[in-house]
Coordinates of C-alpha atoms in Angstrom, one line a residue:
M135 CA 0.0 0.0 0.0
G136 CA 3.0 2.3 0.4
S137 CA 1.5 4.1 3.5
G138 CA 4.7 4.3 5.5
L139 CA 6.8 7.3 6.3
Y140 CA 9.8 5.4 5.0
Q141 CA 10.0 3.5 1.7
V142 CA 11.3 -0.1 2.1
D143 CA 13.0 -1.7 -0.8
F144 CA 11.8 -5.3 -0.6
T145 CA 13.9 -6.4 -3.6
K146 CA 17.0 -6.3 -1.4
A147 CA 17.9 -8.7 1.4
D148 CA 18.8 -5.9 3.9
R149 CA 15.5 -4.1 3.3
P150 CA 17.0 -0.6 3.1
R151 CA 14.8 2.3 4.2
T152 CA 14.5 5.7 2.5
W153 CA 12.6 8.5 4.1
K154 CA 9.8 10.1 2.3
Y155 CA 8.9 13.8 2.2
S156 CA 6.1 13.0 4.7
A157 CA 8.7 11.8 7.2
R158 CA 10.5 15.1 7.3
Y159 CA 7.1 16.8 7.6
Y160 CA 6.1 14.7 10.6
I161 CA 9.5 15.2 12.3
D162 CA 8.9 18.9 12.1
I163 CA 5.5 18.6 13.6
V164 CA 6.9 16.6 16.5
K165 CA 9.8 19.0 17.1
Q166 CA 7.5 22.0 17.1
N167 CA 4.7 20.3 19.0
G168 CA 2.3 21.7 16.4
F169 CA 2.2 23.9 13.3
P170 CA 4.0 27.2 14.0
A171 CA 4.7 29.4 11.0
G172 CA 7.9 28.4 9.2
E173 CA 10.5 30.8 7.8
D174 CA 8.8 30.6 4.4
E175 CA 5.5 31.8 5.9
L176 CA 6.7 34.7 8.0
P177 CA 6.6 38.1 6.2
L178 CA 9.7 40.1 5.8
Y179 CA 9.4 43.9 6.1
G180 CA 11.7 46.0 3.9
H181 CA 12.1 47.6 0.5
F182 CA 13.4 46.9 -2.9
R183 CA 16.0 49.1 -4.6
D184 CA 14.8 52.6 -5.2
D185 CA 14.6 52.2 -9.0
M186 CA 12.7 48.9 -8.9
M187 CA 10.9 48.3 -12.2
W188 CA 7.2 47.6 -11.5
S189 CA 5.3 46.4 -14.5
T190 CA 2.4 44.5 -16.0
A191 CA 1.6 42.9 -19.3
T192 CA -1.2 41.9 -21.8
I193 CA -2.2 40.9 -25.4
E194 CA -3.7 43.1 -28.1
G195 CA -6.2 41.3 -30.3
A196 CA -7.4 42.7 -33.6
W197 CA -6.3 39.7 -35.6
R198 CA -6.9 41.1 -39.1
A199 CA -7.1 44.9 -38.6
D200 CA -5.4 47.4 -40.8
G201 CA -3.5 44.9 -43.1
K202 CA -2.3 42.5 -40.4
G203 CA -1.2 39.1 -41.8
L204 CA -2.1 35.7 -40.3
S205 CA 0.0 34.3 -37.5
I206 CA 0.3 30.7 -36.5
W207 CA -1.9 31.4 -33.5
D208 CA -4.7 32.8 -35.8
T209 CA -4.5 29.6 -37.7
F210 CA -4.3 27.4 -34.6
A211 CA -7.2 29.1 -32.8
H212 CA -9.5 28.9 -35.9
T213 CA -8.9 25.1 -36.1
P214 CA -11.7 23.3 -34.4
L215 CA -11.0 21.7 -31.0
R216 CA -7.6 23.3 -30.6
V217 CA -8.6 26.0 -28.1
S218 CA -11.0 25.5 -25.2
N219 CA -14.5 26.5 -26.1
D220 CA -13.2 27.4 -29.6
D221 CA -12.2 30.8 -28.2
T222 CA -10.0 32.9 -30.5
G223 CA -7.7 35.9 -30.1
D224 CA -9.6 37.8 -32.9
V225 CA -10.6 40.5 -30.3
A226 CA -9.1 39.3 -27.0
C227 CA -8.9 42.4 -24.8
D228 CA -9.0 44.6 -27.9
S229 CA -6.1 46.6 -26.7
Y230 CA -5.4 47.5 -30.3
H231 CA -8.5 49.8 -30.3
K232 CA -8.2 50.8 -26.6
P233 CA -4.6 52.1 -26.1
D234 CA -5.7 55.3 -24.3
E235 CA -8.0 53.4 -21.9
D236 CA -5.3 50.9 -21.1
V237 CA -2.7 53.6 -20.5
R238 CA -5.1 55.2 -17.9
M239 CA -5.4 51.8 -16.2
L240 CA -1.7 51.6 -16.0
Q241 CA -1.5 55.0 -14.5
N242 CA -4.1 54.1 -11.9
L243 CA -2.2 50.9 -11.1
G244 CA 1.0 52.9 -10.6
V245 CA 3.4 50.7 -12.6
G246 CA 6.4 52.4 -14.1
F247 CA 6.7 50.0 -17.0
Y248 CA 4.3 48.2 -19.4
R249 CA 5.4 45.0 -21.1
F250 CA 3.7 44.3 -24.4
S251 CA 4.6 42.3 -27.5
I252 CA 4.9 43.3 -31.2
S253 CA 2.8 41.1 -33.4
W254 CA 5.4 40.1 -36.1
S255 CA 2.6 39.6 -38.7
R256 CA 1.0 43.0 -38.0
V257 CA 4.1 44.9 -39.1
L258 CA 5.4 42.3 -41.7
P259 CA 2.3 40.4 -43.0
D260 CA 4.4 37.8 -44.8
G261 CA 7.1 37.8 -42.2
T262 CA 9.7 39.5 -44.4
T263 CA 10.6 43.1 -45.0
A264 CA 9.4 42.9 -48.6
H265 CA 6.2 44.6 -47.4
V266 CA 6.1 46.8 -44.3
N267 CA 2.6 47.3 -43.0
E268 CA 2.7 51.0 -42.0
P269 CA -0.8 51.1 -40.3
G270 CA 0.4 48.3 -38.0
L271 CA 3.6 50.1 -37.2
R272 CA 1.7 53.3 -36.5
Y273 CA -0.3 51.5 -33.8
Y274 CA 2.9 50.6 -31.9
E275 CA 4.3 54.1 -32.4
Y276 CA 1.0 55.6 -31.0
L277 CA 1.1 53.2 -28.0
V278 CA 4.7 54.1 -27.2
D279 CA 3.9 57.8 -27.4
A280 CA 0.9 57.4 -25.2
L281 CA 2.9 55.6 -22.6
L282 CA 5.7 58.2 -22.7
S283 CA 3.3 61.2 -22.7
S284 CA 1.7 59.8 -19.5
N285 CA 5.1 60.7 -17.8
S286 CA 4.7 57.6 -15.6
T287 CA 5.0 54.4 -17.8
L288 CA 7.9 53.2 -20.0
P289 CA 7.5 50.6 -22.7
Q290 CA 9.0 47.1 -22.4
I291 CA 8.8 45.4 -25.8
T292 CA 9.0 41.7 -26.6
L293 CA 9.7 41.0 -30.2
F294 CA 8.5 37.4 -30.3
H295 CA 5.8 36.0 -28.0
W296 CA 5.0 32.8 -30.1
D297 CA 2.9 34.3 -32.9
L298 CA 5.1 33.6 -35.9
P299 CA 3.7 34.8 -39.2
Q300 CA 1.9 31.9 -40.9
A301 CA 3.7 32.7 -44.2
L302 CA 7.0 31.8 -42.5
Q303 CA 5.5 28.7 -40.9
D304 CA 4.4 27.6 -44.4
V305 CA 8.1 27.4 -45.4
G306 CA 9.3 25.5 -42.3
G307 CA 9.0 28.1 -39.6
W308 CA 11.6 27.9 -36.8
E309 CA 12.8 24.6 -38.2
N310 CA 14.1 26.3 -41.3
D311 CA 17.4 28.0 -40.3
T312 CA 16.6 30.9 -42.7
I313 CA 14.4 32.1 -39.8
V314 CA 17.5 33.5 -38.1
E315 CA 18.0 36.0 -40.8
R316 CA 14.2 36.8 -41.0
F317 CA 14.1 37.4 -37.3
T318 CA 17.1 39.7 -37.4
Q319 CA 15.6 41.7 -40.3
Y320 CA 12.4 42.0 -38.3
A321 CA 14.3 43.1 -35.2
D322 CA 16.2 45.6 -37.3
L323 CA 13.0 47.2 -38.4
M324 CA 11.6 47.5 -34.9
F325 CA 14.9 48.9 -33.5
S326 CA 15.1 51.5 -36.3
R327 CA 11.4 52.6 -35.9
L328 CA 10.9 52.5 -32.2
G329 CA 14.4 52.3 -30.6
H330 CA 14.8 56.0 -30.2
K331 CA 11.9 56.0 -27.7
V332 CA 12.0 52.4 -26.4
K333 CA 14.9 51.6 -24.1
H334 CA 13.9 48.1 -22.9
W335 CA 13.8 45.1 -25.3
I336 CA 13.1 41.3 -25.0
T337 CA 14.0 39.2 -28.0
I338 CA 12.0 36.0 -27.3
N339 CA 9.5 35.0 -24.6
E340 CA 9.8 31.5 -23.0
P341 CA 11.5 29.5 -25.8
Y342 CA 11.1 26.4 -23.6
I343 CA 7.3 26.6 -23.8
F344 CA 7.3 27.5 -27.5
T345 CA 9.5 24.6 -28.5
N346 CA 8.0 21.9 -26.3
I347 CA 4.3 22.7 -26.3
G348 CA 4.1 24.0 -29.9
H349 CA 6.6 21.5 -31.5
G350 CA 6.6 18.6 -29.2
Y351 CA 3.2 18.1 -27.6
G352 CA 1.3 20.0 -30.3
A353 CA -1.0 21.6 -27.7
A354 CA 0.0 25.1 -28.9
A355 CA 0.7 26.8 -32.2
P356 CA 1.9 25.6 -34.6
G357 CA 0.5 22.3 -33.2
I358 CA 3.2 19.9 -34.3
S359 CA 3.6 16.6 -32.4
F360 CA 5.0 14.0 -34.7
R361 CA 8.7 14.5 -33.8
P362 CA 8.6 15.3 -30.1
G363 CA 12.1 14.0 -29.3
T364 CA 13.8 15.8 -32.2
L365 CA 12.0 18.9 -33.5
P366 CA 11.9 20.9 -30.2
Y367 CA 15.8 20.8 -30.2
I368 CA 16.0 22.0 -33.8
V369 CA 13.6 24.8 -33.1
G370 CA 15.4 25.7 -29.8
H371 CA 18.7 25.7 -31.6
N372 CA 17.5 28.3 -34.2
L373 CA 15.8 30.4 -31.5
L374 CA 19.1 30.7 -29.7
K375 CA 20.9 31.7 -32.9
A376 CA 18.1 34.3 -33.7
H377 CA 18.2 35.8 -30.3
A378 CA 22.0 36.2 -30.4
E379 CA 21.9 37.8 -33.9
A380 CA 19.2 40.3 -32.7
W381 CA 21.3 41.1 -29.6
H382 CA 24.5 41.7 -31.6
L383 CA 22.6 43.9 -34.1
Y384 CA 21.3 46.0 -31.3
N385 CA 24.6 46.0 -29.4
S386 CA 26.7 47.1 -32.4
T387 CA 24.3 49.3 -34.4
Y388 CA 21.7 50.8 -32.1
R389 CA 22.9 50.7 -28.5
P390 CA 25.6 53.5 -29.0
S391 CA 22.9 56.0 -29.9
Q392 CA 19.7 54.6 -28.3
K393 CA 21.3 53.6 -24.9
G394 CA 18.8 50.7 -24.3
I395 CA 19.0 47.2 -22.8
I396 CA 18.1 43.9 -24.4
S397 CA 17.9 40.3 -23.3
I398 CA 15.7 37.1 -23.6
T399 CA 13.0 35.9 -21.2
L400 CA 13.3 32.3 -19.9
N401 CA 10.9 30.4 -17.7
S402 CA 11.2 27.7 -15.1
D403 CA 9.3 26.0 -12.2
W404 CA 11.1 25.3 -9.0
A405 CA 11.8 21.6 -8.4
A406 CA 11.3 20.4 -4.8
A407 CA 12.3 16.8 -3.9
Q408 CA 13.2 14.6 -1.0
P409 CA 16.3 15.9 0.7
S410 CA 18.4 12.9 -0.2
Q411 CA 17.5 13.3 -3.9
A412 CA 17.0 17.0 -4.3
R413 CA 20.4 18.0 -5.6
G414 CA 20.6 15.4 -8.4
L415 CA 17.0 15.7 -9.5
R416 CA 17.1 19.5 -9.5
R417 CA 20.3 19.5 -11.5
L418 CA 18.8 17.2 -14.1
L419 CA 15.5 19.2 -14.4
S420 CA 17.2 22.6 -14.4
Q421 CA 19.5 21.7 -17.2
F422 CA 16.7 20.5 -19.4
Q423 CA 14.3 23.4 -18.6
L424 CA 16.0 26.6 -17.5
G425 CA 19.5 25.6 -18.5
W426 CA 18.5 24.5 -22.0
F427 CA 18.6 28.2 -23.0
A428 CA 20.3 29.8 -20.1
H429 CA 23.5 27.8 -20.3
P430 CA 24.4 28.8 -23.9
I431 CA 23.6 32.5 -23.2
F432 CA 25.0 32.9 -19.7
V433 CA 27.7 30.2 -19.6
G434 CA 28.4 29.0 -23.1
D435 CA 27.1 26.0 -25.2
Y436 CA 24.6 23.5 -23.9
S437 CA 25.5 21.9 -20.6
E438 CA 27.6 18.7 -20.6
L439 CA 24.8 17.0 -18.8
M440 CA 22.3 17.8 -21.4
K441 CA 24.6 17.0 -24.3
T442 CA 25.6 13.6 -22.8
T443 CA 22.1 12.6 -21.8
I444 CA 20.6 13.3 -25.2
R445 CA 23.5 11.7 -27.0
N446 CA 23.3 8.5 -25.0
R447 CA 19.6 8.2 -25.4
S448 CA 19.8 8.9 -29.1
L449 CA 22.4 6.2 -29.6
A450 CA 20.5 3.8 -27.4
G451 CA 17.5 4.4 -29.7
G452 CA 19.4 3.4 -32.8
L453 CA 20.1 6.9 -34.1
P454 CA 23.5 7.6 -35.7
K455 CA 24.0 10.8 -33.7
S456 CA 22.5 13.0 -31.0
R457 CA 19.1 14.5 -31.5
L458 CA 20.5 17.7 -30.0
P459 CA 22.2 19.8 -32.7
E460 CA 25.7 21.0 -32.1
F461 CA 26.9 24.6 -32.2
T462 CA 30.2 25.4 -33.9
P463 CA 32.9 27.0 -31.8
E464 CA 32.1 30.3 -33.5
Q465 CA 28.4 30.0 -32.7
I466 CA 29.1 29.2 -29.1
Q467 CA 31.2 32.4 -28.8
R468 CA 28.5 34.3 -30.7
I469 CA 25.7 33.3 -28.3
N470 CA 27.6 33.4 -25.1
G471 CA 27.1 36.7 -23.2
T472 CA 24.2 37.9 -25.3
H473 CA 22.3 39.4 -22.3
D474 CA 22.0 42.6 -20.4
F475 CA 19.8 41.1 -17.7
F476 CA 18.1 37.7 -16.9
G477 CA 14.5 38.0 -18.0
F478 CA 12.6 35.4 -15.9
N479 CA 9.0 34.1 -15.8
H480 CA 7.9 32.0 -12.9
Y481 CA 4.6 30.7 -11.6
T482 CA 4.8 27.5 -9.5
T483 CA 6.7 24.6 -8.0
K484 CA 6.7 20.9 -8.8
L485 CA 7.8 17.8 -6.8
A486 CA 10.5 15.8 -8.6
F487 CA 11.0 12.1 -8.3
P488 CA 13.4 9.6 -10.1
L489 CA 12.1 7.5 -13.0
S490 CA 13.7 4.4 -14.5
Y491 CA 13.1 2.9 -17.9
G492 CA 15.4 -0.1 -18.2
N493 CA 18.9 1.4 -18.6
L494 CA 17.5 4.9 -19.0
Q495 CA 17.2 7.1 -15.9
G496 CA 14.9 10.1 -15.9
T497 CA 12.9 12.5 -13.7
G498 CA 9.2 12.9 -13.2
T499 CA 7.2 15.6 -11.5
V500 CA 3.9 15.8 -9.6
V501 CA 2.3 18.3 -7.3
D502 CA 1.6 18.2 -3.6
R503 CA -2.2 17.9 -3.1
A504 CA -1.8 20.0 0.0
W505 CA -0.7 23.0 -2.1
L506 CA -3.4 25.7 -2.8
D507 CA -5.1 25.3 -6.2
S508 CA -5.6 28.0 -8.8
G509 CA -7.7 28.3 -11.9
S510 CA -5.0 26.4 -13.9
G511 CA -4.4 22.7 -13.3
W512 CA -0.6 23.2 -13.6
L513 CA -0.3 26.2 -11.3
K514 CA -0.2 25.6 -7.5
V515 CA 0.3 28.5 -5.2
T516 CA 3.8 27.8 -3.8
P517 CA 5.5 31.1 -2.9
F518 CA 8.5 29.4 -1.3
G519 CA 9.7 28.1 -4.6
F520 CA 10.0 31.7 -6.0
R521 CA 12.8 32.7 -3.5
R522 CA 14.6 29.4 -4.1
I523 CA 14.7 29.6 -7.8
L524 CA 15.8 33.3 -7.8
K525 CA 18.7 32.3 -5.5
F526 CA 19.4 29.3 -7.9
I527 CA 19.8 31.7 -10.8
K528 CA 22.1 33.9 -8.8
E529 CA 24.3 30.9 -7.8
N530 CA 24.4 29.2 -11.2
Y531 CA 24.5 32.1 -13.7
G532 CA 26.9 34.6 -12.3
N533 CA 24.5 36.7 -10.2
P534 CA 23.0 38.5 -13.1
P535 CA 20.5 41.4 -12.7
I536 CA 17.1 39.7 -12.8
I537 CA 13.9 41.2 -14.1
V538 CA 10.9 39.1 -13.4
T539 CA 8.9 39.5 -16.6
E540 CA 5.9 37.4 -15.6
N541 CA 4.4 36.2 -12.4
G542 CA 0.7 35.7 -11.5
V543 CA -2.2 33.4 -10.8
S544 CA -5.5 32.4 -12.5
Q545 CA -9.0 32.0 -11.2
R546 CA -11.9 30.5 -13.1
Q547 CA -14.8 32.2 -11.3
M548 CA -15.4 35.9 -11.8
D549 CA -14.9 37.5 -8.4
L550 CA -13.9 41.1 -8.1
N551 CA -12.8 40.4 -4.6
D552 CA -10.1 38.0 -5.9
T553 CA -8.6 36.9 -2.5
L554 CA -6.5 34.2 -4.1
R555 CA -4.7 36.7 -6.4
Q556 CA -4.3 39.2 -3.5
H557 CA -2.7 36.3 -1.4
Y558 CA -0.5 35.2 -4.4
Y559 CA 1.0 38.6 -5.1
T560 CA 1.6 39.4 -1.5
E561 CA 3.3 36.1 -0.8
Y562 CA 5.3 35.8 -4.0
I563 CA 6.6 39.4 -4.0
N564 CA 7.5 39.0 -0.3
Q565 CA 9.5 36.0 -1.2
A566 CA 11.2 38.0 -3.9
L567 CA 12.0 40.6 -1.3
K568 CA 13.6 37.9 0.9
A569 CA 15.7 36.8 -2.1
Y570 CA 16.8 40.4 -2.6
L571 CA 17.5 41.4 1.1
L572 CA 18.5 38.0 2.6
D573 CA 20.1 36.1 -0.3
G574 CA 21.7 39.0 -2.2
V575 CA 19.8 38.3 -5.5
D576 CA 20.1 41.2 -7.8
I577 CA 16.4 41.8 -8.5
R578 CA 15.7 44.8 -10.8
G579 CA 12.1 44.4 -11.7
Y580 CA 8.8 42.6 -11.3
T581 CA 6.0 42.2 -13.8
A582 CA 2.5 41.0 -12.9
W583 CA 0.7 38.7 -15.4
S584 CA -1.6 40.2 -16.4
L585 CA -3.1 43.6 -16.6
M586 CA -6.5 42.2 -17.5
D587 CA -8.2 38.9 -18.3
N588 CA -7.4 37.8 -21.8
L589 CA -6.9 34.8 -24.1
E590 CA -4.7 32.4 -22.2
W591 CA -3.5 30.5 -25.3
A592 CA -5.1 27.0 -25.7
T593 CA -7.2 27.4 -22.5
G594 CA -9.0 30.4 -24.1
F595 CA -10.7 32.8 -21.7
A596 CA -11.5 30.3 -19.0
E597 CA -8.4 31.0 -17.0
Q598 CA -8.5 34.6 -15.7
F599 CA -5.1 36.0 -14.8
G600 CA -6.1 39.7 -14.9
L601 CA -5.9 42.4 -12.3
Y602 CA -8.8 43.9 -14.2
F603 CA -12.0 42.0 -15.2
V604 CA -13.0 42.3 -18.8
N605 CA -16.7 42.0 -19.4
R606 CA -16.9 40.0 -22.6
S607 CA -20.7 40.2 -22.7
D608 CA -20.3 43.9 -23.2
P609 CA -19.4 45.0 -26.7
K610 CA -17.3 47.7 -25.2
L611 CA -15.3 45.1 -23.3
T612 CA -15.5 47.2 -20.1
R613 CA -12.6 46.9 -17.7
T614 CA -13.3 46.7 -14.0
P615 CA -10.6 46.7 -11.3
K616 CA -10.4 43.7 -9.0
V617 CA -9.4 44.2 -5.4
S618 CA -6.0 42.8 -6.3
V619 CA -5.4 46.2 -8.1
Q620 CA -5.2 47.9 -4.7
T621 CA -3.0 45.1 -3.3
F622 CA -0.5 45.4 -6.1
S623 CA -0.7 49.2 -6.1
T624 CA 0.1 49.3 -2.4
I625 CA 3.1 47.1 -2.9
I626 CA 4.3 49.4 -5.7
R627 CA 3.7 52.6 -3.7
C628 CA 5.6 51.2 -0.8
N629 CA 8.2 49.6 -3.0
G630 CA 8.0 46.6 -0.8
F631 CA 6.6 45.8 2.6
P632 CA 7.0 48.3 5.4
D633 CA 6.0 47.1 8.9
P634 CA 2.3 47.7 9.3
K635 CA 3.0 49.0 12.8
S636 CA 5.0 51.9 11.2
G637 CA 1.9 53.6 10.0
H638 CA 3.7 54.4 6.7
E639 CA 1.8 56.7 4.4
C640 CA 2.0 54.3 1.5
L641 CA -0.1 51.8 3.5
K642 CA -3.2 54.1 3.7
P643 CA -6.0 53.1 1.3
Q644 CA -6.3 55.4 -1.7
P645 CA -8.9 55.5 -4.5
E646 CA -6.2 55.0 -7.1
A647 CA -2.5 54.4 -7.1
T648 CA -0.6 57.7 -6.7
R649 CA 2.9 56.4 -7.1
R650 CA 4.3 58.1 -10.2
C651 CA 7.7 57.3 -11.7
T652 CA 9.6 60.0 -13.6
L653 CA 11.5 59.0 -16.7
S654 CA 14.8 60.4 -15.3
R655 CA 14.6 58.2 -12.2
L656 CA 13.6 55.0 -14.1
L657 CA 16.3 55.5 -16.8
R658 CA 18.9 55.4 -14.1
L659 CA 18.5 51.6 -14.3
E660 CA 20.1 51.3 -17.7
P661 CA 23.7 52.4 -17.0
E662 CA 23.8 50.0 -14.1
L663 CA 22.6 47.1 -16.2
H664 CA 25.2 48.0 -18.8
K665 CA 27.9 47.6 -16.1
N666 CA 26.7 44.0 -15.5
N667 CA 26.8 43.2 -19.2
R668 CA 29.7 40.9 -20.1
R669 CA 30.4 42.5 -23.4
S670 CA 31.6 46.0 -24.0
V671 CA 29.3 48.4 -25.9

């Protein structure tokens, strides 16, 4: 039945015992004679750096407006049974037609930055510079100007957030290595048109998700699943090369005059495990998730563990060579160091355990059923993992400046008093403060996902991550603040968590966020980030 606190290996004569996670848990209960709050649960009072970047993000909609071309997500969402409830991003939050309203929401929230993505097919309908769609470009120019004229919010632009032009997918997409040049040309256009006003760039969002879910499981665009052990590595290889070329283009051609910063955004869960197994399992998981892309960019080349594991499994499967492509020495050098900060998305923690398939060893993950649920099956509320993975990044990737570019939680029931989200932001951001003050992690920014409820990829509109509720039964798509707006606004005003007993002015309830960030104060961040960059400008 396996109900013991220790696992007994009955296949061996001496019946060795291995303690389970529950044994450690029970030992703590005995020692404490109950359930006092642990270190992870106790709040820390203090402040982030003075120029902390507070931000939020969303998606624009308007799938065919003003000459926009089709993207792979347009195609995917219009394919029956691909997206929950057959929802599409045709309108989404319709930020395309509501930039002024959204900017006012950002002002009320009090963020100093707004992260949004360029739709590649909106500005280049066929994915190439053969035809530039000027109306699409004018939308982004207007949005940037609206943000800057508000004198409180600076734009953070992501060049690729998974919506590849369908025309490029039709000729192989990210599997075709000509995509590297196409992406570089696209980036060149955006730097030249917006870079004199935009000082904060992200090349690619979450390559791990795009490669695996879109090209391995087929549960996201472009929906490919017939080469799950091979295609994701090819796509990831080209994503890394494209990121590096865009970084070098900006570094050599645009940075001297535009004075901005540019990096990639990676994602990872934290891996918890039994103490006796934690180090090995975490190393294996981290190298195949976070390290897949972080290692070439922050260290150089894929990790030896990843290369050896995939090579051995490929040969054992009868293949003549590894399924993981190899970089040339020149490519390794070209990719290594292409970062100004560590862009990082994080949501939850998984429990790791060892798996064995004959001679092949692997790792599986589950969740602890005691962890608090959210509106997403994969997302459990586990604040403790946030601090641990931030510290992990510090210790394994040279203590880079970290900008958290996504963090948030979903609910499925519409409730303006979104207590789960209030709890999530309070606990997770406090764990980030612990990482900053206690662990010395160089945290420069935090981004809440998301500004408002929107299309959450293949789950459609069912999972609501927004700080603002969007009434989709109203043709005007009315936005209404949830109580979490006040929670997040207070953290921003206080720039952290002052002791409630202090009576600090920032803790007093206000009708709207009044924290305003001037451009001169915010732009002080960039020279410091440049000093952390490993390559000279």
